[in-house]
Coordinates of C-alpha atoms and ligand atoms in Angstrom, one line a residue:
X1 CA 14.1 4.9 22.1
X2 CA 12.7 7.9 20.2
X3 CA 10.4 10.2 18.5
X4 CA 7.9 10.1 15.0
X5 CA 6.2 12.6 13.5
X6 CA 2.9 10.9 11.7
X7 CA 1.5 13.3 9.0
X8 CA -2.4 12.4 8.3
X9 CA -4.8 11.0 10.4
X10 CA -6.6 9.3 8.2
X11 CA -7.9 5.1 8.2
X12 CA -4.1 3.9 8.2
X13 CA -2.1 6.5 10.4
X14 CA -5.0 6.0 13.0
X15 CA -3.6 1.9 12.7
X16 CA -0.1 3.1 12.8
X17 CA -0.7 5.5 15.9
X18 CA -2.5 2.4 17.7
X19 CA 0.1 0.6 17.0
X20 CA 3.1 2.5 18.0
X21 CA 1.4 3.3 21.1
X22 CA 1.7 -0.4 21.7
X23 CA 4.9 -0.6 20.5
X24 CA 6.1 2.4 23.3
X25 CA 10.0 0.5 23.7
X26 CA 10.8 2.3 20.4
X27 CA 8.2 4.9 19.8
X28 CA 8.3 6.9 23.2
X29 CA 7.1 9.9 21.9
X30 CA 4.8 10.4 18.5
X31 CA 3.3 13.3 17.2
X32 CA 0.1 13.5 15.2
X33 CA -0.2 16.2 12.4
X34 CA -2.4 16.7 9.9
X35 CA -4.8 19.2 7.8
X36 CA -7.7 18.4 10.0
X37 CA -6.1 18.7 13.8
X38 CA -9.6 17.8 15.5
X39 CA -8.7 14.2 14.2
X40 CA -5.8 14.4 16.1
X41 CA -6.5 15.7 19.4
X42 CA -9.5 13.1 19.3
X43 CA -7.2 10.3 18.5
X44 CA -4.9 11.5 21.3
X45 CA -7.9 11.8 24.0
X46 CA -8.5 8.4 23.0
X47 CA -4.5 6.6 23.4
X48 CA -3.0 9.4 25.8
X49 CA -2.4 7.6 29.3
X50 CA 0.2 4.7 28.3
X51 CA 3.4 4.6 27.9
X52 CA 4.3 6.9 24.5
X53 CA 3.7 10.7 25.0
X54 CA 1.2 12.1 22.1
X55 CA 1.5 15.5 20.8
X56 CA -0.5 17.2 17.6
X57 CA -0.4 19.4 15.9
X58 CA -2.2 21.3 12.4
X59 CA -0.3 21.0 9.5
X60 CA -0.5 21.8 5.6
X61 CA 1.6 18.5 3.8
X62 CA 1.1 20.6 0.9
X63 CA 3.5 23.4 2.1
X64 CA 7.0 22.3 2.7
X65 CA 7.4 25.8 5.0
X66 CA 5.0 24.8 7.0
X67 CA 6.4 21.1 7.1
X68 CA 10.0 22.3 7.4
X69 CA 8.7 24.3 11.1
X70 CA 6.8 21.2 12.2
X71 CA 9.8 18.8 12.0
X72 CA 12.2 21.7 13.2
X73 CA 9.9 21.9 15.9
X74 CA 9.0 18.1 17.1
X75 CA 12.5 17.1 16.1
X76 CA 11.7 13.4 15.4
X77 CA 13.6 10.7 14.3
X78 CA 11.6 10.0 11.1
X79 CA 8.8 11.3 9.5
X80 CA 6.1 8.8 8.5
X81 CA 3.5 10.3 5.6
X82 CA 0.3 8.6 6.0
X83 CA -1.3 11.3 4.1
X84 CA -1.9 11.3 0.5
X85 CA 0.3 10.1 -2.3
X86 CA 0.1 13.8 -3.6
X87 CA 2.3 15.2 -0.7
X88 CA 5.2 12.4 -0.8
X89 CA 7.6 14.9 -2.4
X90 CA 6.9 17.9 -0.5
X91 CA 7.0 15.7 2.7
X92 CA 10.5 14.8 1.1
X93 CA 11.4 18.0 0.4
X94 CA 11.3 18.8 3.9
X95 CA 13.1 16.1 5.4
X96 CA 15.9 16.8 3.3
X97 CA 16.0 20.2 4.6
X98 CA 16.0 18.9 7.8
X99 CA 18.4 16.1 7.8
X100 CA 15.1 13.6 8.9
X101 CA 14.0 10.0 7.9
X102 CA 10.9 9.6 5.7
X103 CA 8.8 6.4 5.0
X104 CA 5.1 6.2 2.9
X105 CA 2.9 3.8 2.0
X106 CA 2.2 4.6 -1.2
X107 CA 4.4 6.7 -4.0
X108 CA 3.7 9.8 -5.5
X109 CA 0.9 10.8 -7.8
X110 CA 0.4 14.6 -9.3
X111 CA -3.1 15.3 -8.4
X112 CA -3.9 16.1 -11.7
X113 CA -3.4 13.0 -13.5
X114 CA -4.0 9.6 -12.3
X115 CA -0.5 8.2 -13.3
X116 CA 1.5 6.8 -10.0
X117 CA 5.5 5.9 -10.6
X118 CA 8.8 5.6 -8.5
X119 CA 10.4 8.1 -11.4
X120 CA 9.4 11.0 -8.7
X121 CA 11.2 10.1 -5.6
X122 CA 13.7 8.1 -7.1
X123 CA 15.0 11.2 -8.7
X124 CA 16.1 12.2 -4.6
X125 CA 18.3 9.1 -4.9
X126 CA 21.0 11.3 -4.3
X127 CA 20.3 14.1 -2.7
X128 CA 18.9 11.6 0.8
X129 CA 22.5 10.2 0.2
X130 CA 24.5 13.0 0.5
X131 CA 22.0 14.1 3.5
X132 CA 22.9 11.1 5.2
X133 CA 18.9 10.2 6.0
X134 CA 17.1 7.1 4.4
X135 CA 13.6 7.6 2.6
X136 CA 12.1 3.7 2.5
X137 CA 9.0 3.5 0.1
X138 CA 6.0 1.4 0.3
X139 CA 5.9 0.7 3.8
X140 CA 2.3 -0.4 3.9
X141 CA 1.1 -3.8 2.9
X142 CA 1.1 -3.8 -1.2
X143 CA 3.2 -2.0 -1.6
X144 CA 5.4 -3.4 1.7
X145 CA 4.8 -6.7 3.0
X146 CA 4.2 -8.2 -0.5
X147 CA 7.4 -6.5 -1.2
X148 CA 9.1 -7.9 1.8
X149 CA 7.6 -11.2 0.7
X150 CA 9.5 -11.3 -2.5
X151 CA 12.5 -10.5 -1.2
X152 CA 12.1 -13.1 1.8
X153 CA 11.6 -15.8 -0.8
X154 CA 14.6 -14.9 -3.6
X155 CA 16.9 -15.0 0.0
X156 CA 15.4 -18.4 1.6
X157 CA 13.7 -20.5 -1.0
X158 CA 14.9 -19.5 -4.6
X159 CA 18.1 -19.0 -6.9
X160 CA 16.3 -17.7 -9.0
X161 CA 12.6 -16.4 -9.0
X162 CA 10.8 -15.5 -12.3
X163 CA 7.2 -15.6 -12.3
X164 CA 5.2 -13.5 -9.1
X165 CA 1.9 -12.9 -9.1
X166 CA 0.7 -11.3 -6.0
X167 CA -3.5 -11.6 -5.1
X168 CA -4.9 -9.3 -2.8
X169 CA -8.0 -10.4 -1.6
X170 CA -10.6 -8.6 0.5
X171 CA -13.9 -10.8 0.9
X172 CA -14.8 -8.3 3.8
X173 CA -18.7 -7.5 3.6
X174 CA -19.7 -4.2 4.8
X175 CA -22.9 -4.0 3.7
X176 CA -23.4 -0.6 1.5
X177 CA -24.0 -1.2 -2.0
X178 CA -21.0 1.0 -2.8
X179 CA -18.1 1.9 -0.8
X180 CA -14.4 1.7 -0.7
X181 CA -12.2 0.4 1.9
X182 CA -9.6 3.2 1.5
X183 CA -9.3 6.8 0.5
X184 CA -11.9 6.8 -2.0
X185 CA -10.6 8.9 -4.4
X186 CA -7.4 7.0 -4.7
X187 CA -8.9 3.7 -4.7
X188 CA -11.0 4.7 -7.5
X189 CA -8.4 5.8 -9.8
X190 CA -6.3 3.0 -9.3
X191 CA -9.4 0.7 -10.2
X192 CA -10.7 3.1 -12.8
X193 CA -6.9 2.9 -14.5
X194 CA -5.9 0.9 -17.6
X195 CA -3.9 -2.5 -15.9
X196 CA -0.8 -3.5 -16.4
X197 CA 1.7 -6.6 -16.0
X198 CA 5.3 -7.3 -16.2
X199 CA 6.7 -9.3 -19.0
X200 CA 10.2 -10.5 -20.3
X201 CA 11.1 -6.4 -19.9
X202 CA 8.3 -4.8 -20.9
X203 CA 4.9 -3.8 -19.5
X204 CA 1.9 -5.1 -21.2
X205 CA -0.7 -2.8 -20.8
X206 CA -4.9 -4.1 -20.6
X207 CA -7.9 -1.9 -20.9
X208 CA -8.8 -1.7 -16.8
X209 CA -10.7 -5.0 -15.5
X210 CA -9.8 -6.6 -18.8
X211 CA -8.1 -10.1 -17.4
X212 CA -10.1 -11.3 -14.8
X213 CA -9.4 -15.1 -12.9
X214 CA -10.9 -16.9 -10.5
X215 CA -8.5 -18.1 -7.3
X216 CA -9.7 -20.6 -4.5
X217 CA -7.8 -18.3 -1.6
X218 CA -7.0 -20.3 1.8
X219 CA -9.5 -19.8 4.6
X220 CA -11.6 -17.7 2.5
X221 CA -13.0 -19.7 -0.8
X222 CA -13.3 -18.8 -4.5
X223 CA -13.3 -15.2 -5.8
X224 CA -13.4 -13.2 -9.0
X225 CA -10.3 -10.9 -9.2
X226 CA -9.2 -8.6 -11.5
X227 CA -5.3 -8.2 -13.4
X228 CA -4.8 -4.3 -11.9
X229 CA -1.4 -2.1 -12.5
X230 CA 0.0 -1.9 -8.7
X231 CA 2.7 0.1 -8.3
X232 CA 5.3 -2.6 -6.6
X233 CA 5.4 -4.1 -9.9
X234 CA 7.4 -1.3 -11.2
X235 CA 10.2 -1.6 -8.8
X236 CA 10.3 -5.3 -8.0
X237 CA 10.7 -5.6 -12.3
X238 CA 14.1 -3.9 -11.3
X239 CA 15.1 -5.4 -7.8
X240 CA 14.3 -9.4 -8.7
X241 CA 16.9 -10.4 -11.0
X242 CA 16.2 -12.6 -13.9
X243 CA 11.7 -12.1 -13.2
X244 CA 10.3 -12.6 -16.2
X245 CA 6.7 -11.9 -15.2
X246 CA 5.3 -10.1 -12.3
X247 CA 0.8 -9.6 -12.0
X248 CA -1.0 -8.2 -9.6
X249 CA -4.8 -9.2 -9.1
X250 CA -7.0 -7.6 -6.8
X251 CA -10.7 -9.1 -5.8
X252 CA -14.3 -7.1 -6.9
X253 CA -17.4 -8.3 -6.5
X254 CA -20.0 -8.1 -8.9
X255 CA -21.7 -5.3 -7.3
X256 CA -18.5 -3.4 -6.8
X257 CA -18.0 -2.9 -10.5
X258 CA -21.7 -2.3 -11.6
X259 CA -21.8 0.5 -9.4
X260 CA -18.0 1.8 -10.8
X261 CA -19.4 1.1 -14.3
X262 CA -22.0 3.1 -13.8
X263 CA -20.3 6.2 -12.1
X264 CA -17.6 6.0 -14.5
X265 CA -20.5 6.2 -17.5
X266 CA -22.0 9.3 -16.0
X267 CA -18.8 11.0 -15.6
X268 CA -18.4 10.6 -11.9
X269 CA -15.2 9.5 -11.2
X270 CA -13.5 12.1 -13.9
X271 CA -10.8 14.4 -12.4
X272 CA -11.2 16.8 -15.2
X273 CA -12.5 20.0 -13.0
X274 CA -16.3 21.2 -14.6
X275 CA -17.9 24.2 -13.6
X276 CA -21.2 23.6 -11.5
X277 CA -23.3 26.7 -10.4
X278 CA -20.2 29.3 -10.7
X279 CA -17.7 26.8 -9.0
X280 CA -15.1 25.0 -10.4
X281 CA -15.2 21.0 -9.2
X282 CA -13.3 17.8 -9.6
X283 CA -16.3 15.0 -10.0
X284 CA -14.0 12.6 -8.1
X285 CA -13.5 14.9 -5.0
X286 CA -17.4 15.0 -5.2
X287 CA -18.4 11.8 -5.3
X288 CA -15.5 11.0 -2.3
X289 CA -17.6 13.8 -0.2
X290 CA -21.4 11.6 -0.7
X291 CA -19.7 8.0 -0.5
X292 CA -19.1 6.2 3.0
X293 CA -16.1 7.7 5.2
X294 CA -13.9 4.6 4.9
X295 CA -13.4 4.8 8.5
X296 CA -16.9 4.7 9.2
X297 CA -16.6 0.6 7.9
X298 CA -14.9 -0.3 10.5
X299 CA -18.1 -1.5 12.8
X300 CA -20.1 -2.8 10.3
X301 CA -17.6 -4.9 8.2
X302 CA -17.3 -8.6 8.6
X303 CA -15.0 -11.0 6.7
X304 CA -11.3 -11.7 5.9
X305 CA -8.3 -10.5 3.5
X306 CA -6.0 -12.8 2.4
X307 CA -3.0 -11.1 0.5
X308 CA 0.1 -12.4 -0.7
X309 CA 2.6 -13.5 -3.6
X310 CA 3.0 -16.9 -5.5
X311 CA 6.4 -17.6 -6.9
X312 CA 7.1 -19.9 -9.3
X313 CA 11.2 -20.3 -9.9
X314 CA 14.0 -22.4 -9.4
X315 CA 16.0 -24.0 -6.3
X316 CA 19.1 -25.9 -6.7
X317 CA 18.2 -26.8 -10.7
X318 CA 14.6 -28.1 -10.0
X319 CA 11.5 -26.8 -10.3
X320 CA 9.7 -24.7 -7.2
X321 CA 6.1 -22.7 -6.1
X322 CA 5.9 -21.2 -2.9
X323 CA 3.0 -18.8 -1.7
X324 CA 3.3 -16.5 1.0
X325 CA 0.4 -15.0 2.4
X326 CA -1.7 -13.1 5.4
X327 CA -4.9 -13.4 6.4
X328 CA -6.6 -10.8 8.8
X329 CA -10.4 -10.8 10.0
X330 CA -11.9 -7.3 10.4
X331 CA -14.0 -7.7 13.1
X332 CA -10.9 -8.8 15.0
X333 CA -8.8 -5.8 13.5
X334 CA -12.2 -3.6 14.5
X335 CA -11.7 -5.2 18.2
X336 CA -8.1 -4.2 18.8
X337 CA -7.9 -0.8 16.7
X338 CA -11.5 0.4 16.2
X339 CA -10.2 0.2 12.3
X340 CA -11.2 -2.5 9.5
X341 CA -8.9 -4.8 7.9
X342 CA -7.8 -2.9 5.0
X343 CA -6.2 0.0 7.4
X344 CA -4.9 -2.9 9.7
X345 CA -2.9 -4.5 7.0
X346 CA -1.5 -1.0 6.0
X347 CA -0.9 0.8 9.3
X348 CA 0.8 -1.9 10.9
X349 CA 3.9 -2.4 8.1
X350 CA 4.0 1.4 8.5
X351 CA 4.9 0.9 11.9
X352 CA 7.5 -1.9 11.5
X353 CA 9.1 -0.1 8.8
X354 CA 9.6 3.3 10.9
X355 CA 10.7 0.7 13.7
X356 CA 13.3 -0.7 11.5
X357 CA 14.4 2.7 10.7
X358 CA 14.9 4.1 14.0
X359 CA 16.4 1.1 16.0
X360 CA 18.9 0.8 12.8
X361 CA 18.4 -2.3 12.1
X362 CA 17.3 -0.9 8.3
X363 CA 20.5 2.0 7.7
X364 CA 21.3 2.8 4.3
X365 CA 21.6 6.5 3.3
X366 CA 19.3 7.1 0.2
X367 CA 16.1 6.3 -1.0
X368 CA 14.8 2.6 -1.3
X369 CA 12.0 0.3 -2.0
X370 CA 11.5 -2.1 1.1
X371 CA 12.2 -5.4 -1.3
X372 CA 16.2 -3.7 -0.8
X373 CA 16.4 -4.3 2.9
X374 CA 17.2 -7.1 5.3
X375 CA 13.8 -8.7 4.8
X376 CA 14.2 -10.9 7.9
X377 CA 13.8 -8.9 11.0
X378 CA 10.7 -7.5 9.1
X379 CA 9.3 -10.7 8.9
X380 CA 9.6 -11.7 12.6
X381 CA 8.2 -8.2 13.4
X382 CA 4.7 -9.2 11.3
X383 CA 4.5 -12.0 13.5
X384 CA 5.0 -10.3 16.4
X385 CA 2.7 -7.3 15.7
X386 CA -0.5 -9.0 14.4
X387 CA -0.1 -9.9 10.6
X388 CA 1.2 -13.5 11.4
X389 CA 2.2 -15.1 7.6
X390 CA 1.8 -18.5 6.0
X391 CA 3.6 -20.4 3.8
X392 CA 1.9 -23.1 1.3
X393 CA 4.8 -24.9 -1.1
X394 CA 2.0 -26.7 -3.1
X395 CA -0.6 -24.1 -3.9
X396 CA -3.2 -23.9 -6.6
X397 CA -1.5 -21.6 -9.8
X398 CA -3.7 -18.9 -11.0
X399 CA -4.0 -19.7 -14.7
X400 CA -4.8 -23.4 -13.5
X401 CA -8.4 -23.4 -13.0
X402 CA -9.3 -20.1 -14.9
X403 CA -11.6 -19.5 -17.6
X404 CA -9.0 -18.6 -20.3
X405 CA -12.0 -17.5 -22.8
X406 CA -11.7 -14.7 -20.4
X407 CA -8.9 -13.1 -21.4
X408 CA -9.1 -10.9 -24.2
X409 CA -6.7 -12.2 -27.4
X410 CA -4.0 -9.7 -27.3
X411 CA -3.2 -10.5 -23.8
X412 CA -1.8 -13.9 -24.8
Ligands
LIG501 P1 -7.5 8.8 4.4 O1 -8.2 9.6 3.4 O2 -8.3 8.0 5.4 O3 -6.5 9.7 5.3 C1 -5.7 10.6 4.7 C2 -5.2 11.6 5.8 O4 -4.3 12.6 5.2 C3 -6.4 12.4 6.4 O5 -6.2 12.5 7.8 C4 -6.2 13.8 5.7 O6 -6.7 14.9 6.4 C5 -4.7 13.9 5.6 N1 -4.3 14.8 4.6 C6 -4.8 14.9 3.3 N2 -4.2 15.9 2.7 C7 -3.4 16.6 3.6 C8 -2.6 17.7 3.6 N3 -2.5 18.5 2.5 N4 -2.0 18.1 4.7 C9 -2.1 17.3 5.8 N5 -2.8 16.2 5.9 C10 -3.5 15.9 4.8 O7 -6.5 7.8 3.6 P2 -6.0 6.4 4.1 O8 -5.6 6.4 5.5 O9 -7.0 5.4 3.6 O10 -4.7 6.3 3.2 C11 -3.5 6.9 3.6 C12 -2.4 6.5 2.6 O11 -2.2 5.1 2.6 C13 -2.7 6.9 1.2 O12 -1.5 7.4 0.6 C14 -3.0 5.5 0.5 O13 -2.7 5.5 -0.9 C15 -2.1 4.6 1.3 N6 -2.5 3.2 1.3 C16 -1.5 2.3 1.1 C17 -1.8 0.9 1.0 C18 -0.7 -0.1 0.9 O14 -1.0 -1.3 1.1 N7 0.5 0.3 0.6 C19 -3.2 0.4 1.2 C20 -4.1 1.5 1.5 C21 -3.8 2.8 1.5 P3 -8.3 15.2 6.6 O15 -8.7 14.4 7.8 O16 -8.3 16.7 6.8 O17 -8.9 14.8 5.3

């Protein structure tokens, strides 16, 4: 049915790839580009021999030249940046100049300060319109399926929904004292950040890992987890009418955040560049460089995620809790894809939402946040693609069996 140009080939394109290979009705031709183009050729070594044909190619995401020749080159239906937050506008840039789809997992951050929002893209509101090519944000799995989730519920279960709060859950165990499951340097500064939640309007902002609770999640047990800022938030405040609060927690273990305290207290995980012997260096980027590869987790971790949303509303004037969720084993992930769970749950939404993209089922001009499509044949497609959901219409609430001298007094 047609072409996709993947830029990066990191932990989640290498999911996506695998899993548009598998998917070779709609992607029949991909190619792979990315700053590092031995990735690529080794990835292709690796798939090339079924149906889809793989090309790759070497390619600066920084530089929308160089982007702009790439695209005019592989002519693809859509572009799908699994890079870096940091190039989701110049990627953008270059499909307008092109007249070519675009999807990402994850929306835009200036490398120089750790502040991610929608303001960015959503500024080329217009310009995608008038090109007649759709940009869909968030395509991964939070932001993306959790996303889709919401939007599922407010169309099947709810008039009216007004409290989410969305747990991501990763009890995987890959045995290093310190590592993170995705690019470190990202995951860092979203955990390093202040937190945020949605409320009546207005954020409320918490000093980072300031509200924690502990949830009981299905198939996996009780863990700590941690109120975080997550980007969804921002635009599901907008797209769910009538919310009134909207929290995202994410699990840590203990060890997780004695190591983090401890690199944040030496001055580790700054991004303020310091001069060391003559050179100017970004601590962050340097502690990426000495910590695991998070595709090197892949074989040793063991364990499940569970991720998903709670909402609490109304349905025909009563009362109603509904809690959508996934859960995904990495070893089995690691079987299928040779990646862990974390790249799993991301790569494969990537794919769905480039597939609903190119066969048209998802076709509105402009740029949108998943929640504003047709959440239904995205749905069937998780199913169908390996993040099976499950549905729970009596769940346990997260404030009901917290430790409320936990949170901090101006957070009530
Ligand atoms: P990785 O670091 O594993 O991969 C990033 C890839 O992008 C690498 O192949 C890297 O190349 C490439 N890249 C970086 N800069 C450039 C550039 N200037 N030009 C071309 N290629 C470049 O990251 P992940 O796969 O873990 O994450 C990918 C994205 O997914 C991130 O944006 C992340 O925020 C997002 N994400 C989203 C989630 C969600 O649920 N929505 C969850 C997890 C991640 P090289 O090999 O040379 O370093």
């Amino acid at each position: 049915m047609g072409k996709a140009l993947i830029i990066g080939c990191g932990g989640v394109a290498s999911v996506a790839i695998h899993k548009c290979c598998q998917n070779n009705d709609v992607f029949e031709e991909i190619c792979i580009a990315s700053r590092t183009k031995s990735k690529c050729d080794a990835l292709k070594a690796k798939l090339d021999g079924g149906k889809t044909k793989i090309t790759t190619a070497q390619v600066d995401a920084n530089n929308v030249d160089e982007l702009i020749a790439l695209i005019e080159e592989v002519k693809p239906d859509i572009v799908m940046n699994l890079a870096l937050p940091y190039q989701d506008l110049t990627i953008m840039d270059a499909c307008l100049a092109t007249k070519t789809h675009y999807l990402d997992t994850a929306n835009y951050e200036p490398e120089d300060t750790a502040k991610f929002e929608y303001k960015w893209q959503w500024d080329y509101r217009e310009r995608f319109e008038k090109a007649g090519i759709t940009a869909l944000l968030g395509s991964g799995f939070d932001p993306g399926v959790t996303s889709v989730f919401s939007a599922y519920a407010l169309k099947h279960h709810f008039d009216e929904i007004e409290y989410i709060d969305i747990l991501d859950c990763n009890a995987g165990d890959h045995g290093y004292p310190f590592a993170t499951n995705f690019n470190p340097e990202i995951n860092i500064r979203e955990v390093s950040a202040k937190g945020s939640y949605w409320e009546n309007g207005k954020w409320i902002e918490t000093e980072p890992m300031e509200i924690k609770r502990v949830y009981n999640f299905p198939e996996i047990g009780a863990k700590d987890m941690y109120l975080l800022h997550h980007e969804e938030i921002e635009s599901l405040a907008l797209n769910i009418p009538g919310i009134k609060r909207i929290r995202f927690f994410m699990t840590f273990g203990e060890s997780y955040l004695t190591h983090l305290k401890c690199l944040e207290n030496v001055g580790m995980t700054s991004i303020e560049p310091i001069e060391f012997e003559g050179k100017q260096i970004i601590p962050l980027q340097f502690l990426k460089a000495v910590l695991p590869d998070p595709a090197s987790l892949g074989p040793r971790t063991k364990g499940k995620t569970n991720i998903g949303c709670i909402f609490q509303g109304k349905k025909d004037g009563k009362e109603k809790t509904y809690y959508l969720y996934n859960v995904c084993d990495h070893e089995a992930c690691y079987q299928e894809v040779g990646s862990q769970a974390v790249s799993y749950t991301t790569g494969v939404p990537a794919m769905i939402g480039a597939m609903m993209v190119m066969t048209g089922k998802w076709n509105k001009p402009g740029v949108y946040n998943i929640e504003e499509f047709d959440p239904d044949p995205f749905m069937e497609a998780l199913n169908k693609w390996g993040l099976p959901w499950k549905e729970d219409f009596n769940p346990e609430l997260v404030d009901e069996q917290t430790a409320q001298q936990l949170e901090p007094e101006h957070a009530r």
